[in-house]
Short mmCIF file of C-alpha atoms and ligand atoms in Angstrom, two decimals:
data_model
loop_
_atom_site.label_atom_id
_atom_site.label_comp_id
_atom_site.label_asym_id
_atom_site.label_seq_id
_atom_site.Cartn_x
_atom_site.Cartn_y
_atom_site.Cartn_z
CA UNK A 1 128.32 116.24 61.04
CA UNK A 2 128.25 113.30 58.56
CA UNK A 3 129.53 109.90 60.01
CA UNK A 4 132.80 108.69 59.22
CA UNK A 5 132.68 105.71 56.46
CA UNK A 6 135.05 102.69 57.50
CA UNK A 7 135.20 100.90 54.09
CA UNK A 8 135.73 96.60 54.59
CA UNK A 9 136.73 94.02 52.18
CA UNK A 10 135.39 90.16 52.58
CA UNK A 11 137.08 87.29 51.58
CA UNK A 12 134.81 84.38 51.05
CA UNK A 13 130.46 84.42 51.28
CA UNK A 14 129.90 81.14 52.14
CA UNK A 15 128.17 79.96 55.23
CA UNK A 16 129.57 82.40 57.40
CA UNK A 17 130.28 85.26 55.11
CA UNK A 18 126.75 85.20 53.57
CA UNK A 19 125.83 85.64 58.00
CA UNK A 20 128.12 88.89 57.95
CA UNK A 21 126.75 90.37 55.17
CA UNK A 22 122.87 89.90 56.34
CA UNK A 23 124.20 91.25 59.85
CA UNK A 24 126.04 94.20 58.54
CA UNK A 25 123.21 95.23 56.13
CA UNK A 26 120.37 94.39 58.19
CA UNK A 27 121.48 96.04 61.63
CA UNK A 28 123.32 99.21 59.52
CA UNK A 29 121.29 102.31 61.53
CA UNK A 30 122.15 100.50 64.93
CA UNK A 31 125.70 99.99 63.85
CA UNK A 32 126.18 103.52 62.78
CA UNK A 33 124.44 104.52 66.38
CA UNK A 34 126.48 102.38 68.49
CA UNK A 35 130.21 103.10 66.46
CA UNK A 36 129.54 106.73 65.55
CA UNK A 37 130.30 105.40 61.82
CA UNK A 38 129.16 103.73 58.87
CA UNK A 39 130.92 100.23 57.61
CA UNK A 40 130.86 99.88 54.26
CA UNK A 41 131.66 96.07 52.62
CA UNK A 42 132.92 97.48 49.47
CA UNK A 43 134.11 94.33 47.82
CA UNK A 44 133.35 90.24 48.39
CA UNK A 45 135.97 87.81 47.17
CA UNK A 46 134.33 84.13 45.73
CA UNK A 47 135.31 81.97 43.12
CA UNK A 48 131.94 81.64 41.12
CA UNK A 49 130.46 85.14 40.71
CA UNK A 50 127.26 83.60 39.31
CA UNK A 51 126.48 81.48 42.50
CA UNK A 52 127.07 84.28 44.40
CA UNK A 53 125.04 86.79 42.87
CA UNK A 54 121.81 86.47 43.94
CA UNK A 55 123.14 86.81 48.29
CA UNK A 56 123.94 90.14 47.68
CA UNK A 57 121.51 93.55 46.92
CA UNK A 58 124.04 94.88 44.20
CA UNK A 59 126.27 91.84 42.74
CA UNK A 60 129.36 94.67 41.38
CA UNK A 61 130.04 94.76 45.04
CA UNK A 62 131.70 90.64 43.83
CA UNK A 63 135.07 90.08 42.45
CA UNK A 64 137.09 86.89 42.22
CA UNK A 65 140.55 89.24 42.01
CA UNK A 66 141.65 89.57 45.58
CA UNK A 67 144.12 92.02 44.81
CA UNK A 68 140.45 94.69 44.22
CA UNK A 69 140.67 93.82 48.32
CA UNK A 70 144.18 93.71 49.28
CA UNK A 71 145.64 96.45 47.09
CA UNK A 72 142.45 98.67 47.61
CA UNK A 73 144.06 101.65 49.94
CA UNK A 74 140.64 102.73 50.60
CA UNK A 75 139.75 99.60 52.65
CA UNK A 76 140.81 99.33 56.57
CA UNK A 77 139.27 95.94 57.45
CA UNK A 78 139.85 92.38 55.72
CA UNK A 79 137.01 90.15 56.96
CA UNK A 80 138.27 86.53 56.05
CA UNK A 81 135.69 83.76 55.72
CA UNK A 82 136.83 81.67 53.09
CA UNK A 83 138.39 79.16 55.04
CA UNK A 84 141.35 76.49 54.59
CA UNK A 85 144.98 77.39 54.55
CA UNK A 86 145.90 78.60 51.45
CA UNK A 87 145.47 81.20 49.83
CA UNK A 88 143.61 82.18 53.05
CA UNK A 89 147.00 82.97 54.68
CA UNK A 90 149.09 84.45 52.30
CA UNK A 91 146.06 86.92 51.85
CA UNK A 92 145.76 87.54 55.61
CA UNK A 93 149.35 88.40 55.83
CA UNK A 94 149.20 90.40 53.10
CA UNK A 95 146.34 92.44 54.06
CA UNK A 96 148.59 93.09 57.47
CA UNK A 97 151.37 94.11 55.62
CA UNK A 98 149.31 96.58 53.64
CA UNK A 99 148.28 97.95 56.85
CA UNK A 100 144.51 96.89 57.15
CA UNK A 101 143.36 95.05 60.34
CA UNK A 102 141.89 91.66 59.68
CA UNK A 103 139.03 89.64 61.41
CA UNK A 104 138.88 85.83 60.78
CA UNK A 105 137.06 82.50 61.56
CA UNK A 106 139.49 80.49 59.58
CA UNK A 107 140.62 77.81 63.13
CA UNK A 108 143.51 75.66 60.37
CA UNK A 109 145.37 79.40 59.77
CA UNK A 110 145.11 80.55 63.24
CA UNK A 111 146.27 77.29 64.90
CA UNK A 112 149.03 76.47 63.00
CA UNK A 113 150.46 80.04 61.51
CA UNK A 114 148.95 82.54 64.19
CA UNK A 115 151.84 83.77 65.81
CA UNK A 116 153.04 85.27 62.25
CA UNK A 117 149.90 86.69 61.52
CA UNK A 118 149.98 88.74 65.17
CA UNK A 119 153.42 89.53 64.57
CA UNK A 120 152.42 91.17 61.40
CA UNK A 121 149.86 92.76 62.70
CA UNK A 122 152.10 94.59 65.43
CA UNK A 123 154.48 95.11 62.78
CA UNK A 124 152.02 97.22 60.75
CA UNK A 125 150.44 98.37 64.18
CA UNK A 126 147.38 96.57 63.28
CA UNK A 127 144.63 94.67 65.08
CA UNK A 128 144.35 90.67 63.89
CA UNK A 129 141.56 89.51 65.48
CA UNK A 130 139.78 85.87 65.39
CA UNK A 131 137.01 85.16 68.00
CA UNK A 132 134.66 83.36 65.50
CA UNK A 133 137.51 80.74 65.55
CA UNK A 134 136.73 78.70 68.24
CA UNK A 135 133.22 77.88 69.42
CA UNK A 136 131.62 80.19 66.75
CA UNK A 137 128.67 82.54 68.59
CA UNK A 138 130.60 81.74 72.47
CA UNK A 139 132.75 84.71 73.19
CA UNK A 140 135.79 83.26 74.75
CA UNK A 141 138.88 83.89 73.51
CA UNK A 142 138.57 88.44 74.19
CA UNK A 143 136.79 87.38 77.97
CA UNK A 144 140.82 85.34 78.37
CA UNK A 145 142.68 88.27 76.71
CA UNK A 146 140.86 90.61 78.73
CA UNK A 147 138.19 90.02 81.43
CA UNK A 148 140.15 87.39 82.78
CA UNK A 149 143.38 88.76 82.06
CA UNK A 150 144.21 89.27 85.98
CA UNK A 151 143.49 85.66 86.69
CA UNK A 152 145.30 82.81 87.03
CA UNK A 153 144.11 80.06 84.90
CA UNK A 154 144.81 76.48 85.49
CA UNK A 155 142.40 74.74 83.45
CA UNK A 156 140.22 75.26 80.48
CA UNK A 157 137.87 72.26 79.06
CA UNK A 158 135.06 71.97 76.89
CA UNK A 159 133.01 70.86 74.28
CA UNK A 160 134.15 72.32 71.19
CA UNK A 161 132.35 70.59 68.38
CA UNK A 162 129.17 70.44 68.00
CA UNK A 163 128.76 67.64 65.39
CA UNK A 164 130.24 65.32 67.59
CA UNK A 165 128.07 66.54 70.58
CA UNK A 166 124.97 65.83 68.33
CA UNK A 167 126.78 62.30 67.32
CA UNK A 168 126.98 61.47 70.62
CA UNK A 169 124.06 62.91 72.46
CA UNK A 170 122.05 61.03 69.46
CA UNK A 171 123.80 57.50 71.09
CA UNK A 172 122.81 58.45 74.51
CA UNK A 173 119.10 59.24 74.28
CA UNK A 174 118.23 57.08 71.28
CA UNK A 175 121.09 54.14 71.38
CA UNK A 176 121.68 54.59 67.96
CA UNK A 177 125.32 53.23 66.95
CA UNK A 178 127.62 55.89 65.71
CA UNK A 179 127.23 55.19 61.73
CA UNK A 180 123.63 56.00 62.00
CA UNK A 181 124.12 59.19 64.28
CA UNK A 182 126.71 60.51 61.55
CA UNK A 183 124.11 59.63 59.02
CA UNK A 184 121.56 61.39 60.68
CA UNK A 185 124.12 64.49 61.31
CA UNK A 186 124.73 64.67 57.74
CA UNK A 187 121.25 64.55 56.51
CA UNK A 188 119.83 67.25 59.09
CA UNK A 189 123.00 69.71 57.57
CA UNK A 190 125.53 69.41 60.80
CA UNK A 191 128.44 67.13 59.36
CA UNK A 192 130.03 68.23 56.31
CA UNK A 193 129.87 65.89 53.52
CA UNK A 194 133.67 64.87 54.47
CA UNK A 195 133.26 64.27 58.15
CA UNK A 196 136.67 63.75 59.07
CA UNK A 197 137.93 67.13 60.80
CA UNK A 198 134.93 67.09 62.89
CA UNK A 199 134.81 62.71 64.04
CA UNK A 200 138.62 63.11 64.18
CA UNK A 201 138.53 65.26 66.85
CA UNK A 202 140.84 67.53 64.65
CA UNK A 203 137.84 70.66 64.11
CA UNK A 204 138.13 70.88 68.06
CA UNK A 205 142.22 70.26 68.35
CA UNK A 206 143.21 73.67 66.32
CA UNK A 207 140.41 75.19 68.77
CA UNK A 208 142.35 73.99 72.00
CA UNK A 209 145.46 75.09 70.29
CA UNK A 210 144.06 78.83 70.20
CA UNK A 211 142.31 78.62 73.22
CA UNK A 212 145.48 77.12 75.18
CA UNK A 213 147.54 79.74 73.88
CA UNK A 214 145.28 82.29 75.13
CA UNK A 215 144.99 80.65 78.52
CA UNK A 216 148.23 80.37 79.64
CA UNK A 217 150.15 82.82 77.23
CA UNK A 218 152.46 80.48 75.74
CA UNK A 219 152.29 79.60 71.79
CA UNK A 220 150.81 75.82 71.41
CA UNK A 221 150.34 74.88 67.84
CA UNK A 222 147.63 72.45 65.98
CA UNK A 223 150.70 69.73 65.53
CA UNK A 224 151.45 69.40 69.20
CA UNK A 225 148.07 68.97 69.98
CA UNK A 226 147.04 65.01 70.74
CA UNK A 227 143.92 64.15 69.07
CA UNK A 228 141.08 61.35 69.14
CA UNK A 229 137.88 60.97 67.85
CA UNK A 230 134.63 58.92 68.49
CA UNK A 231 134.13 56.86 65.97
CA UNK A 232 135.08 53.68 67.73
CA UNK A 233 132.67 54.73 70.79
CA UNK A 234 129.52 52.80 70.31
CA UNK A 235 126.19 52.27 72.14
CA UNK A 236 127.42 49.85 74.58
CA UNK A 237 130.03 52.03 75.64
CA UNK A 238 127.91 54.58 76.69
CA UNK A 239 125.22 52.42 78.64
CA UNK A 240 128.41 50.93 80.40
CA UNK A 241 128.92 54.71 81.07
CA UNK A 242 125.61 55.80 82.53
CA UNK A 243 125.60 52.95 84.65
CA UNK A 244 129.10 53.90 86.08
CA UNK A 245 127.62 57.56 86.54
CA UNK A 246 128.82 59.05 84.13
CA UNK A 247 127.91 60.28 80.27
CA UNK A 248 130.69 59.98 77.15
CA UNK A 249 131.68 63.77 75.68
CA UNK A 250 134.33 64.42 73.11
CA UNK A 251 136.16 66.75 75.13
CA UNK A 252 139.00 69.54 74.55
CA UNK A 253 141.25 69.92 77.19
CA UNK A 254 143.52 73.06 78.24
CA UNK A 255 145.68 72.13 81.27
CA UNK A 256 148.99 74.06 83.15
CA UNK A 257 150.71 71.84 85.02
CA UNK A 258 154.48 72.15 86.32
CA UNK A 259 155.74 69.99 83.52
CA UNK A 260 154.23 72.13 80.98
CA UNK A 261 150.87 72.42 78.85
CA UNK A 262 148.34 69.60 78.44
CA UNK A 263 146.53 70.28 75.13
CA UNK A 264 144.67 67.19 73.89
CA UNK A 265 141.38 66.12 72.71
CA UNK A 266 139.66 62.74 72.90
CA UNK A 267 136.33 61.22 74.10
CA UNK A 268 135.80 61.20 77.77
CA UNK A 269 133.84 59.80 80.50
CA UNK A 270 132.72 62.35 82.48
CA UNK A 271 130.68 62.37 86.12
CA UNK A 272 126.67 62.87 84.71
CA UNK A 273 126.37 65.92 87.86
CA UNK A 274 129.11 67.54 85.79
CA UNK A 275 128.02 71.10 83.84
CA UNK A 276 129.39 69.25 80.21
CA UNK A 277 128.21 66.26 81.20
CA UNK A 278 124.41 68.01 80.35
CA UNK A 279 125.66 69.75 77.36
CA UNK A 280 123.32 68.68 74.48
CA UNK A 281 122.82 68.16 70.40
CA UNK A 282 125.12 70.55 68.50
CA UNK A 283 125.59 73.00 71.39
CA UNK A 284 129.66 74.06 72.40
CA UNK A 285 130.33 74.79 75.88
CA UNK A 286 133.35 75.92 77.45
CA UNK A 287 134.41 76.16 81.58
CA UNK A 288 137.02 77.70 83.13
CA UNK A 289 133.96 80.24 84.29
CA UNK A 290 130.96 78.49 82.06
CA UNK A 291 130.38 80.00 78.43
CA UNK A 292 127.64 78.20 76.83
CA UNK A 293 126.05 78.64 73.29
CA UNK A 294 126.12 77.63 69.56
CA UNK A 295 129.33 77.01 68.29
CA UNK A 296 129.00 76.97 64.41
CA UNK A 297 126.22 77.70 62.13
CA UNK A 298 125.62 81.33 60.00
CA UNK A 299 124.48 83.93 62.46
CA UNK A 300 125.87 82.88 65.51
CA UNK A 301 129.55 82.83 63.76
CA UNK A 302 128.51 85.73 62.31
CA UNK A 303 127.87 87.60 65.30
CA UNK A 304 131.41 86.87 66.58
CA UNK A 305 132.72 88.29 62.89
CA UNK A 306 130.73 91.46 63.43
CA UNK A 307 131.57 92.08 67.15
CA UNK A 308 135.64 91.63 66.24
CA UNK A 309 134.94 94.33 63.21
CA UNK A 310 133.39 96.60 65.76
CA UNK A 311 137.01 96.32 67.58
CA UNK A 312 138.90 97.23 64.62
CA UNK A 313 136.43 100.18 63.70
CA UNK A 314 136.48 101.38 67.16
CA UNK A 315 140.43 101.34 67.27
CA UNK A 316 140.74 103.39 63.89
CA UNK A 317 138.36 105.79 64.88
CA UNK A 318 139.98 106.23 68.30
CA UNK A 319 143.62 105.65 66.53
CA UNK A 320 144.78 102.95 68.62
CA UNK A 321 144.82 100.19 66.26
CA UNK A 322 147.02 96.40 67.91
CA UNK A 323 145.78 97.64 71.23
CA UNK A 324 145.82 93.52 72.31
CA UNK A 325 147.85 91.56 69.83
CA UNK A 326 149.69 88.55 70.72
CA UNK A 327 149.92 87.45 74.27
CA UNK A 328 151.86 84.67 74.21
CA UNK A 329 154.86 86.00 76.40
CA UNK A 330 156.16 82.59 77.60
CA UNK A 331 157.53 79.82 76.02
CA UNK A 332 156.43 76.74 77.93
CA UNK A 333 156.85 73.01 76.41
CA UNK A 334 153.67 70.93 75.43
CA UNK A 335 153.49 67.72 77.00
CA UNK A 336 153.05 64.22 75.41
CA UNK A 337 150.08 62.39 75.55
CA UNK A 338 152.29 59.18 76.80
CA UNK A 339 153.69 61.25 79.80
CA UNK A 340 150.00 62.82 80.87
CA UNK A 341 148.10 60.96 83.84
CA UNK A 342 143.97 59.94 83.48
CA UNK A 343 142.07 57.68 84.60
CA UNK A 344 140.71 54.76 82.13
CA UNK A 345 137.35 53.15 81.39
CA UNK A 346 138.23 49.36 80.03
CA UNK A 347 136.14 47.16 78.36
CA UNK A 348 137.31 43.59 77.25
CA UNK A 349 135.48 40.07 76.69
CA UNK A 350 137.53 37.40 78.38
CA UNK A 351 136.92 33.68 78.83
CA UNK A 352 134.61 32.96 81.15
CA UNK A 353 136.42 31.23 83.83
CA UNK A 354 137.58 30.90 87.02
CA UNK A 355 141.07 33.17 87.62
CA UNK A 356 140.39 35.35 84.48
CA UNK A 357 139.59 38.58 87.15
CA UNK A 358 142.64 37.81 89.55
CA UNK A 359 144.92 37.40 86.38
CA UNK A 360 143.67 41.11 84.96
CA UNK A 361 143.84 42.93 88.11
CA UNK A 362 147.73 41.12 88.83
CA UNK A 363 148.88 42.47 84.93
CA UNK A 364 147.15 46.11 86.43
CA UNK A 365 149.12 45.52 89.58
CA UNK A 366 152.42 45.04 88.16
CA UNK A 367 152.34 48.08 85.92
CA UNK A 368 151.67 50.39 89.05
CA UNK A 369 147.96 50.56 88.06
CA UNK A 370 145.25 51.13 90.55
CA UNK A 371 141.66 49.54 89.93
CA UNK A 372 138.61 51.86 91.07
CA UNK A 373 135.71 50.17 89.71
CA UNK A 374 135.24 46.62 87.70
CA UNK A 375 132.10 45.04 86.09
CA UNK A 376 131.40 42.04 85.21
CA UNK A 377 128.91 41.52 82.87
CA UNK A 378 128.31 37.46 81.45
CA UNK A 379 127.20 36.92 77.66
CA UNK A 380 125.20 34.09 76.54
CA UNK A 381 128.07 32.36 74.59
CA UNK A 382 131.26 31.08 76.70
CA UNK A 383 132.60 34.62 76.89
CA UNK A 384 131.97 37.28 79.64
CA UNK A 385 132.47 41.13 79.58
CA UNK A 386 134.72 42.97 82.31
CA UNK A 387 134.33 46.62 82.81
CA UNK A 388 137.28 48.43 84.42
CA UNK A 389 137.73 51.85 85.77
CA UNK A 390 141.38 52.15 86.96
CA UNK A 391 142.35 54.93 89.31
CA UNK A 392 144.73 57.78 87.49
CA UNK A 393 147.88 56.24 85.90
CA UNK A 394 150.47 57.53 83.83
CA UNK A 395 149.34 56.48 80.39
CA UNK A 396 152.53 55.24 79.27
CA UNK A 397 152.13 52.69 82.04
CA UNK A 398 148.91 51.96 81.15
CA UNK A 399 149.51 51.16 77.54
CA UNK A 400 152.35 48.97 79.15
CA UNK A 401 149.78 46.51 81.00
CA UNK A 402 147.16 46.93 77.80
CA UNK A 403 150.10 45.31 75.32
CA UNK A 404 150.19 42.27 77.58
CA UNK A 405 146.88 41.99 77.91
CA UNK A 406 146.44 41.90 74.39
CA UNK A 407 148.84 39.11 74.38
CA UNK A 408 146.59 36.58 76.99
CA UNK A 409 144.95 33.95 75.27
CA UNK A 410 142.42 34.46 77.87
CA UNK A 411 141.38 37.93 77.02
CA UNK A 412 139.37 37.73 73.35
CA UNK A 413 139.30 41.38 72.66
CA UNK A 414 139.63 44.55 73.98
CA UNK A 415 136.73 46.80 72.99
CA UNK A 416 137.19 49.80 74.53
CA UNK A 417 140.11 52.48 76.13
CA UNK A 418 138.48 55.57 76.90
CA UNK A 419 139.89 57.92 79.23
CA UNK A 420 138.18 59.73 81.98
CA UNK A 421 138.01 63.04 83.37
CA UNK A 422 139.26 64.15 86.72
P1 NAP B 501 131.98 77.93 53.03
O1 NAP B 501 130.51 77.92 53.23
O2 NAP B 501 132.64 76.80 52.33
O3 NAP B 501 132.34 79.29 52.24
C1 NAP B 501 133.61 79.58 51.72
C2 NAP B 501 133.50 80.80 50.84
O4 NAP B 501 134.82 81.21 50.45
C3 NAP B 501 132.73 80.59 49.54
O5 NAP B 501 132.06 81.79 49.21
C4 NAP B 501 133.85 80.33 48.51
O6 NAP B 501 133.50 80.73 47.22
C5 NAP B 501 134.93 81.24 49.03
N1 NAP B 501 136.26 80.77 48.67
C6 NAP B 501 136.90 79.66 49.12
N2 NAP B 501 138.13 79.57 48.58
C7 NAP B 501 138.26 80.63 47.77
C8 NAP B 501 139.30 81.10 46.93
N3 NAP B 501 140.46 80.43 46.81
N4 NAP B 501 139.11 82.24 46.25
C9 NAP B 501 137.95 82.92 46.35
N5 NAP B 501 136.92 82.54 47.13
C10 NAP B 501 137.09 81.41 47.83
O7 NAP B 501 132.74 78.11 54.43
P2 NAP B 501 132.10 78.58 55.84
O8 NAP B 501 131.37 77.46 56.46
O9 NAP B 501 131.43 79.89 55.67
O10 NAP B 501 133.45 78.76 56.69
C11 NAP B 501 134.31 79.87 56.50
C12 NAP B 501 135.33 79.90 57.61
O11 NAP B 501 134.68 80.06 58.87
C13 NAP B 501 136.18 78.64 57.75
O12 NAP B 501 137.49 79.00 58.13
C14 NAP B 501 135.49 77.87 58.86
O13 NAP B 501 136.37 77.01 59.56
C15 NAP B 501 135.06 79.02 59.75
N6 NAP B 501 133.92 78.71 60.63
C16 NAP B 501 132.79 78.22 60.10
C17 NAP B 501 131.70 77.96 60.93
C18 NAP B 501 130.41 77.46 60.37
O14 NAP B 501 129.46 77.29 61.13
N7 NAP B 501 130.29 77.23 59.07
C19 NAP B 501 131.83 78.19 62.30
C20 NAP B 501 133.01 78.71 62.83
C21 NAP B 501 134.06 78.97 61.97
P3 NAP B 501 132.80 79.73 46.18
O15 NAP B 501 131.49 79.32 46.82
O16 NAP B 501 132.63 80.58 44.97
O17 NAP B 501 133.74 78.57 46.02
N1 HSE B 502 132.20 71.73 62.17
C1 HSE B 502 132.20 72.47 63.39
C2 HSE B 502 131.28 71.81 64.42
C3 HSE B 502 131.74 73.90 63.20
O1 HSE B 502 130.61 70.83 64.12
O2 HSE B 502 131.25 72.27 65.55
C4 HSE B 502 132.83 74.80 62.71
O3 HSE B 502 133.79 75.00 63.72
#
């Protein structure tokens, strides 16, 4: 008996859509072995038909009218990799409402409108499924939904960009300063000609927004996540680090605590034995259990694409379509970054003087925070360099004693706040 034909429409054959299309053609006879059917990508939405003929074998498979994908009642699964919000979201939820089952990468749609997407999808009875979203080729989000579904999970953090990583991992081996890393990350093909979702830390915020939601079943949007960047971390910083014990990561964090969710993303210093601490170059890397990989690029996105369209064609041959939709059954409040407790790496230049110390550690003291570790560290001019590492503090109290510090004639400048893990 012939195999069955499950007939797919693409939206977008860019970077990662040009990756599905080499995977589903190239690996067709194993696909066909290991689903017991054929899938068929009968139509590609672009723009520019001409640029995108020659990555395709037969360029009439093109359009650039999405309704030959949407409105097509021959085709089961929407595969979108075109990317930004709009029209990538009006065309997901329409594909839902017409009943296909759609596979995406697109992080900006998920984080901020994925709860109407799954309710579609159960709606329609439908499977909406995104696990090229975060961290690209790391399977994460299906081992939370369902290997880890009978655990309790307090805590997921990671590394969740990898042009940062590189960025900073550049800084660390070679002391270059951050403009030169980005430079460098730009001409070797990492950062994106505009750089600012990825050095804004805003790339890896909608991915703690999906992941967080996944964790601790509870909705957390893109908007209530806090984010930071690293593009005020420089080369000193992260000597000042290492000598402390510890490295500089742009981290995500995940974190259930009785007040509600932490979901934030800044740089951290983090304790050099620690398994992100040795997390290199453009790499991702998540822990709750460790999941370690490539996080972006063609084929390893690509591979999460394919493996979520195996889902869907395995759940319309077996008729069980939505079989794990949304899990977000609780409603739990996302805290503010203001109310969250860290610990803090300081760096300032001060006067070099008798008293300057005792008067920094009294402004700590009176705002209830706790000094761990201080450096001093004198300059050749008048003006020395004091290193702090405070002990965890509530950060609204610690922004308290940083505003009068600011205000002492004796402290110059304050370099550097940059919180650290644990
Ligand atoms: P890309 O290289 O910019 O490709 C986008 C594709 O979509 C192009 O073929 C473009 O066609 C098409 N497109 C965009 N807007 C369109 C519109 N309005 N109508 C028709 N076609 C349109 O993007 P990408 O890097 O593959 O990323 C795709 C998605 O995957 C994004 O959501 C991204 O966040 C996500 N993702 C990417 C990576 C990665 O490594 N690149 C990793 C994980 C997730 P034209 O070329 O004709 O304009
Ligand atoms: N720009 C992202 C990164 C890849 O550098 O990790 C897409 O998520």
């Amino acid at each position: 008996m012939e195999n069955k034909v499950i007939k797919a429409g693409m939206l977008g054959l860019g970077t990662v859509g040009t990756g599905v299309y080499k995977v589903l053609k190239s690996q067709e006879p194993e696909m066909e072995a290991k689903l017991g059917a054929k899938v068929e990508l009968k139509k590609i939405l672009v723009r520019n038909l001409e640029k995108a003929a020659g990555k395709v074998d037969d360029p009439s498979v093109l359009t650039n009218d999405p309704k030959e994908i949407l409105e097509d009642p021959e085709i089961e699964i929407v595969i979108e990799v075109m990317g930004g919000m709009q029209p990538a979201f009006s065309y997901m939820l329409a594909a839902l409402n017409a009943g296909k089952s759609v596979v995406t990468a697109n992080k900006d749609v998920v984080a901020s409108e994925g709860k109407k997407l799954l309710e579609a999808a159960r709606a329609s009875g439908r499977d909406f499924l995104y696990e090229a979203s975060v961290a690209g080729g790391i399977p994460i989000l299906r081992p939370l939904k369902q290997c880890l579904a009978g655990n309790h999970i307090s805590e997921v953090i990671g590394i969740f960009n990898g042009t940062t990583n590189f960025i900073l991992t550049k800084m660390t081996k070679e002391g270059m300063e951050f403009e030169e890393a980005l430079q460098l990350a730009q001409d070797l093909g990492y950062a994106e000609a505009d750089p600012t979702a990825d050095i804004e830390g805003l790339d890896a915020g909608r991915k703690v927004a999906i992941l967080a939601s996944a964790a601790f079943n509870s909705r957390v949007v893109f908007e209530n996540v806090y984010t930071e960047g690293i593009a005020r971390i420089t080369a000193k910083d992260i000597q000042y680090a290492r000598e402390m014990g510890c490295e500089i990561k742009l981290l995500g964090v995940a974190r259930l605590t009785e007040e509600g969710i932490e979901a934030r993303v800044h740089p951290m210093l983090i304790d050099s034995d620690h398994p992100l601490a040795s997390v290199q170059d453009s790499y991702n890397a998540v822990q709750d259990a460790m999941f370690y990989g490539r996080g972006a690029g063609e084929l390893p996105t690509a591979s999460a694409v394919v493996g979520d369209v195996f889902d869907c064609v395995r759940n319309i041959l077996a008729g069980c379509c939505g079989r794990i939709g949304c899990t977000c059954y609780k409603d739990l409040p996302v805290r503010k970054i203001s109310d969250i407790r860290s610990k803090y790496f300081v760096r300032m230049e001060v006067e070099d003087r008798s008293g300057v110390l005792a008067s920094v550690a009294a402004v700590f003291g009176n705002n209830d925070v706790s000094i761990s570790q201080v450096v001093q560290k004198r300059k050749k001019s008048e003006l020395a360099e004091i290193v702090v590492i405070t002990e965890k503090v509530q950060e609204r109290h610690f922004m308290d004693a940083i505003r009068i510090l600011e205000g002492m004639s004796l402290i110059r400048n304050i370099s550097s706040l940059i919180r650290v893990y644990g």
